[in-house]
Coordinates of C-alpha atoms in Angstrom, one line a residue:
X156 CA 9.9 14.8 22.7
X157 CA 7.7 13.9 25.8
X158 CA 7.7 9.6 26.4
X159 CA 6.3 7.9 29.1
X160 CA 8.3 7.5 31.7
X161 CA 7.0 6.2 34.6
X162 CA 4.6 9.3 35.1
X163 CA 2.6 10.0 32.3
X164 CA 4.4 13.0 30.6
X165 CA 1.5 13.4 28.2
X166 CA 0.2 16.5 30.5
X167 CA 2.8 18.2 31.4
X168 CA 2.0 21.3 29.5
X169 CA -1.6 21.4 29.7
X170 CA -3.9 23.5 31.8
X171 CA -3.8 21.3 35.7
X172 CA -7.5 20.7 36.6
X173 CA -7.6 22.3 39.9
X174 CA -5.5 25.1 39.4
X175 CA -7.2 28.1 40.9
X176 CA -8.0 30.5 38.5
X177 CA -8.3 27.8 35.5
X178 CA -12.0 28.1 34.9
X179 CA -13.6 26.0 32.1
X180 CA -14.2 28.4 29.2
X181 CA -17.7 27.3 29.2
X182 CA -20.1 24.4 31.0
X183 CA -21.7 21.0 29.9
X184 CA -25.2 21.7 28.7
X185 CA -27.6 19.4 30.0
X186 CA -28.3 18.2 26.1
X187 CA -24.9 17.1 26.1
X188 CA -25.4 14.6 29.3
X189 CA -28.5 13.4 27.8
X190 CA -28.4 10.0 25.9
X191 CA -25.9 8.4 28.7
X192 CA -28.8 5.7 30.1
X193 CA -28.0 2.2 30.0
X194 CA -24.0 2.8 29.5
X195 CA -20.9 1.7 31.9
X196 CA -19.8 4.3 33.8
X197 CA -16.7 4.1 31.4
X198 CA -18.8 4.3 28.7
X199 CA -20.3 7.6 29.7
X200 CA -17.0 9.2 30.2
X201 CA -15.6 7.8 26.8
X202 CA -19.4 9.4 25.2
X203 CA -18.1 13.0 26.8
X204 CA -14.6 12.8 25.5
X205 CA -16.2 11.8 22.3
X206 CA -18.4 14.8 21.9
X207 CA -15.3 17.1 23.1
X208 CA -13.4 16.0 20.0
X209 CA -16.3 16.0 18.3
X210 CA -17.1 19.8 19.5
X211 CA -13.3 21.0 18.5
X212 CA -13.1 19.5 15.1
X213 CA -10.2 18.5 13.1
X214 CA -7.2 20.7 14.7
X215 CA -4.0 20.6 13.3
X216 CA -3.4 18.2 16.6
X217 CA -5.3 15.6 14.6
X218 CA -4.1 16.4 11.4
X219 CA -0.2 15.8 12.9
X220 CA -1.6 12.6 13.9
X221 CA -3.1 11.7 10.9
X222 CA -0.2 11.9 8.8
X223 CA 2.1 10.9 10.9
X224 CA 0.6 7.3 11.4
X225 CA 0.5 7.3 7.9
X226 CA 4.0 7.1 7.9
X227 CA 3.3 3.8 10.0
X228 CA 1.2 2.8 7.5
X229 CA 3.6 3.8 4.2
X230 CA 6.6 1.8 6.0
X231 CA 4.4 -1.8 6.1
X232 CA 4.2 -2.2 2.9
X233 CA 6.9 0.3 1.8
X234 CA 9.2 -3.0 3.3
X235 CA 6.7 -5.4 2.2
X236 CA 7.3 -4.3 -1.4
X237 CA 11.2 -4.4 -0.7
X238 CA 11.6 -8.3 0.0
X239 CA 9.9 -9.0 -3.6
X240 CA 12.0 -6.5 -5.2
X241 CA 15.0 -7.8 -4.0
X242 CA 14.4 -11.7 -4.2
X243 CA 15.6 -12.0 -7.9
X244 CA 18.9 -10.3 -7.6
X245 CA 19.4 -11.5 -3.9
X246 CA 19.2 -15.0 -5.0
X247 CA 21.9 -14.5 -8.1
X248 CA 24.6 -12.9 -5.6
X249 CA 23.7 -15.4 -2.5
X250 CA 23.3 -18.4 -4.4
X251 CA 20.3 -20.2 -2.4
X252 CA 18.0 -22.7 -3.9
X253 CA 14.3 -22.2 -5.5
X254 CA 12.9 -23.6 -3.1
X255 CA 14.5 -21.3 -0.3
X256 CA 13.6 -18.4 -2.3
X257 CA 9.9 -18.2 0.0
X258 CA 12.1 -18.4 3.4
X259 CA 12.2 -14.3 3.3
X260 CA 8.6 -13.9 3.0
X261 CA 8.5 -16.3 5.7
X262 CA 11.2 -14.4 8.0
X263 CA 9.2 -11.2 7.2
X264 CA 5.9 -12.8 8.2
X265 CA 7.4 -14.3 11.1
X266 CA 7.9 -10.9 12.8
X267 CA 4.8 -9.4 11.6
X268 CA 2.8 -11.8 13.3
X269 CA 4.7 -12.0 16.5
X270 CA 4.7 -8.0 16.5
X271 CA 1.2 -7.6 16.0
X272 CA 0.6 -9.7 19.0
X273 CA 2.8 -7.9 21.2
X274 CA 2.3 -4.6 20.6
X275 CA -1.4 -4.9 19.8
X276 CA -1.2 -6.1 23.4
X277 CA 1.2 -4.3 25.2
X278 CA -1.0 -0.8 23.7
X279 CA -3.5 -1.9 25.8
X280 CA -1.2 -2.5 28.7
X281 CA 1.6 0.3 28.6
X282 CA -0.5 2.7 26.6
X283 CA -0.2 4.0 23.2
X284 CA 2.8 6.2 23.3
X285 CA 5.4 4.2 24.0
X286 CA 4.2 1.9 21.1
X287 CA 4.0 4.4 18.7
X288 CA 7.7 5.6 18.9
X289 CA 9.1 2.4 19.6
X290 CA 7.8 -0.2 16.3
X291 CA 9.3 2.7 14.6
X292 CA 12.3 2.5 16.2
X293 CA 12.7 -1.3 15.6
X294 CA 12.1 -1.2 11.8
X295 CA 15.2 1.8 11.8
X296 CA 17.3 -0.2 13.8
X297 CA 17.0 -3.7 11.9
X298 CA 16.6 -2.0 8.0
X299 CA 19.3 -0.1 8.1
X300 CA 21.2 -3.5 8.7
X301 CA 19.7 -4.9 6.4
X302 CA 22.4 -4.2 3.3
X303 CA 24.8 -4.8 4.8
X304 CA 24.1 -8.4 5.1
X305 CA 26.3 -11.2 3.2
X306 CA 24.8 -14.2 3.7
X307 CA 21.4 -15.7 3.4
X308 CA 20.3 -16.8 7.0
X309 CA 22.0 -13.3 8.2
X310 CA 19.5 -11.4 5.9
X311 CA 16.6 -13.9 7.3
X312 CA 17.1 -13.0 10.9
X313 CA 17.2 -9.5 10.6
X314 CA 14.2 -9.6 8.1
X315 CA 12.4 -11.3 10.9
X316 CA 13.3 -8.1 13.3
X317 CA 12.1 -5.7 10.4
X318 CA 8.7 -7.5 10.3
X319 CA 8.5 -7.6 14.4
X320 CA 8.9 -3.2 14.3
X321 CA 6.3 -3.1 11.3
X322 CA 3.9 -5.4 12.7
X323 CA 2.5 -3.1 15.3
X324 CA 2.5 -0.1 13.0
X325 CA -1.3 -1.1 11.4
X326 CA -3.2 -2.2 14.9
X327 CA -1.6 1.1 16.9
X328 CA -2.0 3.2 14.3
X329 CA -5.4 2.7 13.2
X330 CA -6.5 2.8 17.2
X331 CA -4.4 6.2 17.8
X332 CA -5.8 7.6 15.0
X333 CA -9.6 6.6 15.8
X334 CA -9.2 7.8 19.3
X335 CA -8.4 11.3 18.6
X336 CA -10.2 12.4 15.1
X337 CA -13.9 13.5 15.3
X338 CA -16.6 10.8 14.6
X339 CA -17.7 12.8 11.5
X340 CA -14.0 12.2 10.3
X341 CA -13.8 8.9 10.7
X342 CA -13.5 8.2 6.6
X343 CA -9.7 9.1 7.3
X344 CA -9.2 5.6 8.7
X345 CA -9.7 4.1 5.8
X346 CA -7.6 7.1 4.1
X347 CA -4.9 6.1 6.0
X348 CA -4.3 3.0 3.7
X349 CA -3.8 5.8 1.0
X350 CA 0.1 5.7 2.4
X351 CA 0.5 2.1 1.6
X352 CA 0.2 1.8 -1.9
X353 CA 2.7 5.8 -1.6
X354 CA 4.9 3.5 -0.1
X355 CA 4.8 1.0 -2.8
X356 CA 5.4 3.3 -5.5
X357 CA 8.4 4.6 -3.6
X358 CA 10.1 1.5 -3.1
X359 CA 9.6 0.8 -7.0
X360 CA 10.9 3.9 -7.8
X361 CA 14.5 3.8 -6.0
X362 CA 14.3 -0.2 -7.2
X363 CA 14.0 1.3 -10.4
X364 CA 16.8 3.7 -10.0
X365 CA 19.2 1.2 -8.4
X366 CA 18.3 -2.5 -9.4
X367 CA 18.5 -2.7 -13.3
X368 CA 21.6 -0.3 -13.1
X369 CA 23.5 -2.0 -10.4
X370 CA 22.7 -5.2 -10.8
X371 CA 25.2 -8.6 -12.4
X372 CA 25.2 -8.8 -16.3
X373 CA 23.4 -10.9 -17.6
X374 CA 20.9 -10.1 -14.5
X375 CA 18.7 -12.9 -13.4
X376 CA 15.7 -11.5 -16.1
X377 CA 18.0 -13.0 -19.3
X378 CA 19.2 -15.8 -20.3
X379 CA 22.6 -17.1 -19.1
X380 CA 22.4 -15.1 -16.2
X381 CA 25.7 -14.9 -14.3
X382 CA 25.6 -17.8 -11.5
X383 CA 26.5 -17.1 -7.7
X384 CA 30.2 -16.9 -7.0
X385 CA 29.3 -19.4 -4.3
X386 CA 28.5 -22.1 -6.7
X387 CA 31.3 -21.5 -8.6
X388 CA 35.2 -22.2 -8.7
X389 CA 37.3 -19.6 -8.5
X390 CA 38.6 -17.9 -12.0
X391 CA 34.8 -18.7 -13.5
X392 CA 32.3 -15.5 -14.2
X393 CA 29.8 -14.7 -11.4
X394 CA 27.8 -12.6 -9.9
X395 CA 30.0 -10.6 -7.2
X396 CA 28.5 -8.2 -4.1
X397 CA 30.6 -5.5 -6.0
X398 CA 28.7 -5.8 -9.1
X399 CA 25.5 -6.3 -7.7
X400 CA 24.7 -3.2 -5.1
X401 CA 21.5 -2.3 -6.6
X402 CA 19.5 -4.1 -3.4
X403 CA 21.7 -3.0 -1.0
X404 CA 21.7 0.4 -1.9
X405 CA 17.5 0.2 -1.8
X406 CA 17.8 -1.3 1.4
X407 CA 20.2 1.2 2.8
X408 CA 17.4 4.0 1.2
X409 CA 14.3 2.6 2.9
X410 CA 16.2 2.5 6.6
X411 CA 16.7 6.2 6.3
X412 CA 13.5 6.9 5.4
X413 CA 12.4 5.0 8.3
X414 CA 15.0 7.0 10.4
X415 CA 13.5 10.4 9.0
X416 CA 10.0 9.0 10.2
X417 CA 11.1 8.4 13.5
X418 CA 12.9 11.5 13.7
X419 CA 9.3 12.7 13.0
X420 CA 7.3 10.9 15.6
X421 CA 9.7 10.8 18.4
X422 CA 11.6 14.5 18.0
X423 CA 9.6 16.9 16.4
X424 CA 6.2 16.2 17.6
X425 CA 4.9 15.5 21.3
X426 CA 2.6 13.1 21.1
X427 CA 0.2 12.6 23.9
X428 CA -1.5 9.2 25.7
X429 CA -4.8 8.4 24.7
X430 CA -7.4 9.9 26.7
X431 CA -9.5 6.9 26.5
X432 CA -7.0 5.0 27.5
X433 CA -6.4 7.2 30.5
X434 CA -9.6 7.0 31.6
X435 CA -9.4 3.4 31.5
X436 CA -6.4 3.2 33.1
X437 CA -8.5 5.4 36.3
X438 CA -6.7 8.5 35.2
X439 CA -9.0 11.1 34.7
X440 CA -6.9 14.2 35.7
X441 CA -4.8 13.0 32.9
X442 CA -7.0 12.6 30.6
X443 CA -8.9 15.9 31.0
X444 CA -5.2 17.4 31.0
X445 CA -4.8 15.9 27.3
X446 CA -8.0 17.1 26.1
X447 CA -6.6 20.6 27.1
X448 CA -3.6 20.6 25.9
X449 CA -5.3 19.7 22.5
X450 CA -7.8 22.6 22.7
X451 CA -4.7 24.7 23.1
X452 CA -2.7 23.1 20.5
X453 CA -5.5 23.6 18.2
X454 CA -6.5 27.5 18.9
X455 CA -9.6 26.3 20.3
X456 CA -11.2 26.2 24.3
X457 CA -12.6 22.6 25.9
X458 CA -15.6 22.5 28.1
X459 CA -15.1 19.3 30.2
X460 CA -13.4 19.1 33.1
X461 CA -12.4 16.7 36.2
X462 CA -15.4 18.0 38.1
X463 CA -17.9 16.5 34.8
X464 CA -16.3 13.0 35.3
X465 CA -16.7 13.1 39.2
X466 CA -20.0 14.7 39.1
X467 CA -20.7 11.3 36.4
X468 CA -19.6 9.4 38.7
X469 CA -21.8 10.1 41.8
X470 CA -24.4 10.2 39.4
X471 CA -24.4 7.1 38.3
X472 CA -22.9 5.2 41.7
X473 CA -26.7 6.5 43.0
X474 CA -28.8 4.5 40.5
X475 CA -26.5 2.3 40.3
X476 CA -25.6 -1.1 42.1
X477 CA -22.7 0.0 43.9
X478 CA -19.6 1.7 43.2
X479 CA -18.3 1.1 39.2
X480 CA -14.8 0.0 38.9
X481 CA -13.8 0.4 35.4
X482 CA -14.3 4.0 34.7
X483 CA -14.0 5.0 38.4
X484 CA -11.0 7.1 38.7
X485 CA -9.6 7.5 42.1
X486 CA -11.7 4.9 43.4
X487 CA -10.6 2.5 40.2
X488 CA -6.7 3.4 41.1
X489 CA -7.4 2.7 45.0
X490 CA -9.0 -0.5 44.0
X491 CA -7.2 -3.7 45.3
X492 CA -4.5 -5.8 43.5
X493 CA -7.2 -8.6 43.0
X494 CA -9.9 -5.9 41.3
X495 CA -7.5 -4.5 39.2
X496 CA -6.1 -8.8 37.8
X497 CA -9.9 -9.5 37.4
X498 CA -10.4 -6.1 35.3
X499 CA -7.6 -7.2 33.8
X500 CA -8.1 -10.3 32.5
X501 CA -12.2 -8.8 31.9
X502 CA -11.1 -7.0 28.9
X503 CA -10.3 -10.3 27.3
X504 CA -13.8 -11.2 27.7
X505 CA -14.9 -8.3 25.3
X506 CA -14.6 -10.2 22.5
X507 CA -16.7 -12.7 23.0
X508 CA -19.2 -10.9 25.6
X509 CA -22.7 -12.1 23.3
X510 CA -23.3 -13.9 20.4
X511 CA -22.8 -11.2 17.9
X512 CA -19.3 -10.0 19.3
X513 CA -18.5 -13.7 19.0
X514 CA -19.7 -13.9 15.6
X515 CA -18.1 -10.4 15.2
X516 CA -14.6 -11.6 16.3
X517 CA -14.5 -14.4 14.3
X518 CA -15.5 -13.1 11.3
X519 CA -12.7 -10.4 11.2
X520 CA -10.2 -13.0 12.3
X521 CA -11.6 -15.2 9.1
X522 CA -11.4 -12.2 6.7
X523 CA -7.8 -10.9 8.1
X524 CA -6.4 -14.4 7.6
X525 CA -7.5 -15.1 3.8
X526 CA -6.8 -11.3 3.2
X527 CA -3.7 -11.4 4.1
X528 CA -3.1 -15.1 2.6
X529 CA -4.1 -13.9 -1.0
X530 CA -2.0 -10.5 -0.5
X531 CA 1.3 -12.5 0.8
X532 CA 1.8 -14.9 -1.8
X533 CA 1.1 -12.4 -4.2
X534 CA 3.5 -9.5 -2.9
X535 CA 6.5 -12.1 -2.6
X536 CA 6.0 -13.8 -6.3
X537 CA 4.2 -11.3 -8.3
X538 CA 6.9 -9.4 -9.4
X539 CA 8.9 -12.2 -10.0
X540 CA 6.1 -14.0 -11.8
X541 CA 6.2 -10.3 -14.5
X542 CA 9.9 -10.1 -14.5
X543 CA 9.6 -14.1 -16.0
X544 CA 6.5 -13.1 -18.4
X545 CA 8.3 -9.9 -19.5
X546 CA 11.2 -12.0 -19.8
X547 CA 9.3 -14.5 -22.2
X548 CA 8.0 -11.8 -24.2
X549 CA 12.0 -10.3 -24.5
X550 CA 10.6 -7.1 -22.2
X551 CA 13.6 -5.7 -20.4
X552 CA 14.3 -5.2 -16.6
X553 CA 14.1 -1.8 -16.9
X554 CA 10.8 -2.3 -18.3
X555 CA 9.6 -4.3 -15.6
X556 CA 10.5 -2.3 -12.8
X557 CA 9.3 0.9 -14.4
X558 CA 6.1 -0.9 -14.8
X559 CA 5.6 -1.3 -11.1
X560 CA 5.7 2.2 -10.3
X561 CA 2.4 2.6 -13.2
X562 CA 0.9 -0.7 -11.4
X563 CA 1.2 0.2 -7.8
X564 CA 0.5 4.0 -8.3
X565 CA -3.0 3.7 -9.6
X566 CA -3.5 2.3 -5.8
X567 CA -4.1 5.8 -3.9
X568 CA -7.2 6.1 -6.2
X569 CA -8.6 2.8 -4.6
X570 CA -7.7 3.7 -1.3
X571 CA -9.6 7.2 -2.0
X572 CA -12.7 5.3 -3.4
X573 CA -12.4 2.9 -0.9
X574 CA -13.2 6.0 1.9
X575 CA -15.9 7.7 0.2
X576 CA -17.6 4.8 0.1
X577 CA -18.1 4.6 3.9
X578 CA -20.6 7.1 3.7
X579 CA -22.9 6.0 1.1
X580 CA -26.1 4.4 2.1
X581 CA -26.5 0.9 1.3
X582 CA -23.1 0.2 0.2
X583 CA -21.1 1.7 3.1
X584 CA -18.0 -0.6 4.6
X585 CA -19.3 -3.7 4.5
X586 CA -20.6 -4.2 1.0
X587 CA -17.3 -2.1 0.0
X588 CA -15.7 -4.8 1.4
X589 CA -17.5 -7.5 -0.5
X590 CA -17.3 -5.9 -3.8
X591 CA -13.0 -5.1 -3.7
X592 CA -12.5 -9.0 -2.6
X593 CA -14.4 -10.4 -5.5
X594 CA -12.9 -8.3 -8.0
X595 CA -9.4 -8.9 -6.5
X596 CA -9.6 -12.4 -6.4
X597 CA -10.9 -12.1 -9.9
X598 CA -7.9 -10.3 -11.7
X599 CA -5.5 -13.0 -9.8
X600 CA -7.5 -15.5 -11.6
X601 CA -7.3 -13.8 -15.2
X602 CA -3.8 -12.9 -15.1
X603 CA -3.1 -16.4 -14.9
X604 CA -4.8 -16.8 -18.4
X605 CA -3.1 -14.1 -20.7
X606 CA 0.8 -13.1 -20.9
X607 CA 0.9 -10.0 -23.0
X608 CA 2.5 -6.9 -22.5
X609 CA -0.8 -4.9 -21.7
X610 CA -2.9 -7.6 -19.9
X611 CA 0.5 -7.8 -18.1
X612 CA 0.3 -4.2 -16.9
X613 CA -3.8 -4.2 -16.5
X614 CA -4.6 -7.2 -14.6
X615 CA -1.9 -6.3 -11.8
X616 CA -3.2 -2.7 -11.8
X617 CA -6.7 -4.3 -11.2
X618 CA -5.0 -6.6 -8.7
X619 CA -3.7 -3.5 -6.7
X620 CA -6.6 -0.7 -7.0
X621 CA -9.0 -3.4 -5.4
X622 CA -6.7 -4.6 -2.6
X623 CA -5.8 -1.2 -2.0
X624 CA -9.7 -0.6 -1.8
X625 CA -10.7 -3.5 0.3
X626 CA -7.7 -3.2 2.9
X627 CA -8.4 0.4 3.2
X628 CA -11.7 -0.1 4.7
X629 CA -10.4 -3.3 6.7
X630 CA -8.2 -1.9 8.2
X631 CA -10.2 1.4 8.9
X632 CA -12.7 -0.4 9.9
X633 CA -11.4 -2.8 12.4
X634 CA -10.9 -0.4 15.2
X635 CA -13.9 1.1 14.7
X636 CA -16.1 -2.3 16.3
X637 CA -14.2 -2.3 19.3
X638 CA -14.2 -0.3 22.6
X639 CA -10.8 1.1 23.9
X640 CA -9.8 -1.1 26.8
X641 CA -9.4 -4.1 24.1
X642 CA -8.7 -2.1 21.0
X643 CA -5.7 -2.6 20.3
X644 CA -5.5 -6.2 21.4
X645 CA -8.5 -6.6 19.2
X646 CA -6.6 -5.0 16.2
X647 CA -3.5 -6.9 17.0
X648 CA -4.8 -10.3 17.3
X649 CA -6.5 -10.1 13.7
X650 CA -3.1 -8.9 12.5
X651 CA -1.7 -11.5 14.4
X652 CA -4.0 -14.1 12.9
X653 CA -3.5 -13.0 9.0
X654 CA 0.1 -12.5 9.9
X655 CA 0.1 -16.2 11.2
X656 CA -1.4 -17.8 8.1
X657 CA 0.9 -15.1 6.0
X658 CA 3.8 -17.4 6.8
X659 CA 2.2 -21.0 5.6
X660 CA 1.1 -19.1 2.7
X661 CA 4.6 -18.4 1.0
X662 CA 5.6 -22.0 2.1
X663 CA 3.1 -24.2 -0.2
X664 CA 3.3 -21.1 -2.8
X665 CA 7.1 -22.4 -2.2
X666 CA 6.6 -25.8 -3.4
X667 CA 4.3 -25.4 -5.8
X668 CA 6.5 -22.7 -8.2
X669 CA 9.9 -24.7 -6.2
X670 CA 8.8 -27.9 -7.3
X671 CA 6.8 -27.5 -10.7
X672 CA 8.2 -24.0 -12.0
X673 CA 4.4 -23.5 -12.7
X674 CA 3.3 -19.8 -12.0
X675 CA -0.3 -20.4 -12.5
X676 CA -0.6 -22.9 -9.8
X677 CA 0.6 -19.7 -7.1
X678 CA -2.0 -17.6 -8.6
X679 CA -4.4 -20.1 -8.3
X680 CA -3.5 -20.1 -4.7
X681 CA -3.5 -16.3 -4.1
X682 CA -6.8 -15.9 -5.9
X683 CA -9.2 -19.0 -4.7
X684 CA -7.9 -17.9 -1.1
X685 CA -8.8 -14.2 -1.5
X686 CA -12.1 -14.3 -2.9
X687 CA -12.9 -16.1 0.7
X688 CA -13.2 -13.0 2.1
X689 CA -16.3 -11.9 -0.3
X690 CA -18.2 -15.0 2.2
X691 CA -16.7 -13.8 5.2
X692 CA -17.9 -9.7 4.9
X693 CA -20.8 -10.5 3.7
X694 CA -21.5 -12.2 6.6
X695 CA -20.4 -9.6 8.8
X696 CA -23.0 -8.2 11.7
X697 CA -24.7 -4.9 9.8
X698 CA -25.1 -3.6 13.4
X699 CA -21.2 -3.2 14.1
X700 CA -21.1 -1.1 10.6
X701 CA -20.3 2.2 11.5
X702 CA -21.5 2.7 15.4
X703 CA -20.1 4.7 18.1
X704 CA -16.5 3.8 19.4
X705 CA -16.2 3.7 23.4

């Protein structure tokens, strides 16, 4: 497996630019040059690379790449899922208070956020390819410790490292994704998401398969449910580690699945740098190198070469203003210290460069922080708040956890919806996005009025299909408003931000189910916050919708 090291190992085996006898298979026409006026220099070359993946289609390059940041994708929430699966019995065998029980979500949330800053920036910085290996290689690391855990603040810390891995996945993963599939292809962002609820319906399954049969009797679902041998004295029943594996042998499951994915992304497939992010970086060799290499991968022959960017470049230096910077190869490489700190710190700038990428920004930061409000309080007490309904109505455990597998599995068809909707005229992303939030927000709200076995079942299907709808065009959609040289910060700082507010979340959810024991005032609170996001898309700039990534 090729990593960057230093030198950019992302060419090595593709055609070298110069080499004699390595003609182009064919030349740029001049209708494929035309259409470049008013555009950065950078711009123009990211236009070229565009049309070059555009002109070879979706290879099975791309499709590797497709699936395998799905498996970025199925391991968020395929962890995600975990920490609410394993809250009931954890608590039994560990003993902590009611009020403590929200400290895991917060953990969790606690490393999402500060790993979606800090990979969303550092894959704008260090380049794509070490970030896609290495948030994998965190969540492995950290979940396979996981089980092994015997006390509470143990499990918390490494939680928190879990969440830290994970938190890049969604920001790198939509961005590598977006940079190397065709522009007619870009409905597979939003399928993407289809992993996430695949990773949900996993997680139930082996929770299924291990919880209710390994778990203390009576479990924490009846009545009388064995106490915690630490509240105990000795010689009185309790719930013992040996009699309550069920969790720990999930956990021990999901950190080899995540070791199989990294076995994946890191051994058995080379993945190369960005070419967009090459050519931002000044490397143009190296980024005509990876476009190459693709063609070859994929059976198919690529038309651009190092010449086409240098003959761009003189081009547009001679009506220009000078010499461009960004986008300038050699010249941007043999730029001083202080040129390269103020390009730097330029890219930060993107995001609020006019009024509408303000008003852009904003709005995404607005929608990512009530979406993933409404989604985090409802992960983490959800299936406890069933496990207590279908314990009122005498439903056993077994029952409940085979009902999340029919809840969560209904969630691919959302996710499916959700991307053929990007196409449709008048509806496309945006109104997608309006119609999923209010009806999510909505079954929160009626589940809180009915407790029957059915409702039960329907309302958090509802619940699911919809979020699984509206985060699949988020999420797709995100990147997609954004040029390279900030993407990923871009896509990391609205992580960052919904990851952020996905840690008070759990905390007043906390005190209000801690305190009160009232499950209707939490979905109250997941619901009122969630249908804020119907305001916030629906505000959204219809000019962003859908245009050309740079």
């Amino acid at each position: 497996m090729a990593i960057y090291e230093g030198k950019d190992s992302s060419v090595d085996d593709a055609p070298k630019p110069h080499e004699s006898g390595d003609e182009p298979a064919r030349s740029l026409s001049l209708s494929e040059t035309e259409g470049l006026e008013g555009l950065s220099l950078y711009e123009k070359k990211c236009v070229l690379i565009n049309r070059e993946i555009d002109a070879q289609g979706m290879g099975k390059y791309q499709w590797y790449i497709w699936g395998l940041c799905g498996f970025g994708y199925m391991l968020d929430l395929l962890w995600a899922q975990a920490f609410g699966l394993v809250l009931s019995p954890l608590k039994q065998e560990l003993g902590f208070l009611g009020d403590e029980t929200g400290n895991i979500s917060v953990a969790f949330s606690s490393g999402l956020t500060a790993g979606a800053f800090v990979w969303g920036v550092l894959v704008d910085i260090v380049g794509r390819q070490w970030a896609f290996n290495l948030t994998v290689l965190f969540t492995t690391v950290f979940g396979l410790g996981l089980g092994g855990t015997n006390s509470y603040p143990s499990f918390l810390v490494l939680t928190a490292f879990v969440g830290f891995g994970i938190g890049g996945n969604i920001p790198i993963d939509t961005t590598i994704t977006l940079e190397f599939i065709p522009q007619n292809r870009r409905f597979l962002l939003a399928l993407l998401s289809i992993f996430q609820p695949i990773g949900v319906v996993v997680t139930s399954g082996i929770a299924y398969g291990f919880i209710p049969k390994y778990s203390c009797s009576p479990n924490f679902s009846q009545e009388g449910a064995l106490p915690s041998c630490r509240n105990v004295a000795a010689g009185v029943a309790c719930c013992a580690k040996a009699d309550n594996m069920g969790w720990r042998y999930l956990l021990f499951t999901l950190g080899a699945i995540s070791l199989a994915v990294f076995v994946f992304r890191f051994v058995l497939f080379r993945f190369k740098e960005s070419p967009k992010y090459l050519v931002y970086r000044g490397k143009d060799d190296k980024a005509i190198g990876v476009l190459q290499y693709i063609a070859k991968f994929n059976g198919k022959q690529t038309a651009i070469t190092l010449e086409t960017f240098e003959a761009l470049a003189r081009e547009h230096n001679s009506v220009g203003s000078g010499t461009a910077i960004l986008g300038g190869g050699a010249k941007q490489l043999q730029s001083s210290a202080w040129e390269k700190t103020k390009l730097e710190f330029a890219r930060y700038k993107m995001l609020f460069a006019n009024k509408q990428m303000t008003r852009l920004t904003l709005l995404v930061w607005a929608t990512y922080i009530m979406d993933f409000w409404g989604f985090t309080v409802a992960g983490t007490y959800l299936p406890t708040i069933l496990a207590t309904k279908n314990g009122q109505l005498h439903l056993s455990l077994e029952f409940t956890y085979r009902s999340y597998v029919y809840i969560f599995l209904p969630g691919t068809v959302g996710v499916v919806i959700g991307a053929l909707m990007y196409g449709v005229p008048r509806v496309g992303r945006k109104w997608t996005m309006v119609l999923s939030s209010g009806l999510m927000g909505a079954s929160i709200f009626i589940f809180s009025a009915v407790n029957d076995e059915k409702s039960n079942i329907g309302l958090n299907v509802m619940e699911y299909f919809f979020q699984s709808m509206f985060n699949a065009v988020l999420y797709g959609w995100t990147p997609e408003v954004f040029p390279a040289p900030i993407r990923g910060t871009a896509c990391g700082l609205a992580s960052f931000w919904g990851r952020l507010f996905g840690i008070v979340s759990p905390l007043i959810a906390q005190q209000l189910y801690g305190n009160s024991g009232n499950i209707n005032s939490v979905l109250y609170l997941a619901g009122g916050v969630t249908l804020g996001c119907v305001i916030t898309t629906a505000l959204l700039p219809n000019k962003a919708i859908g245009a050309q990534s740079f």
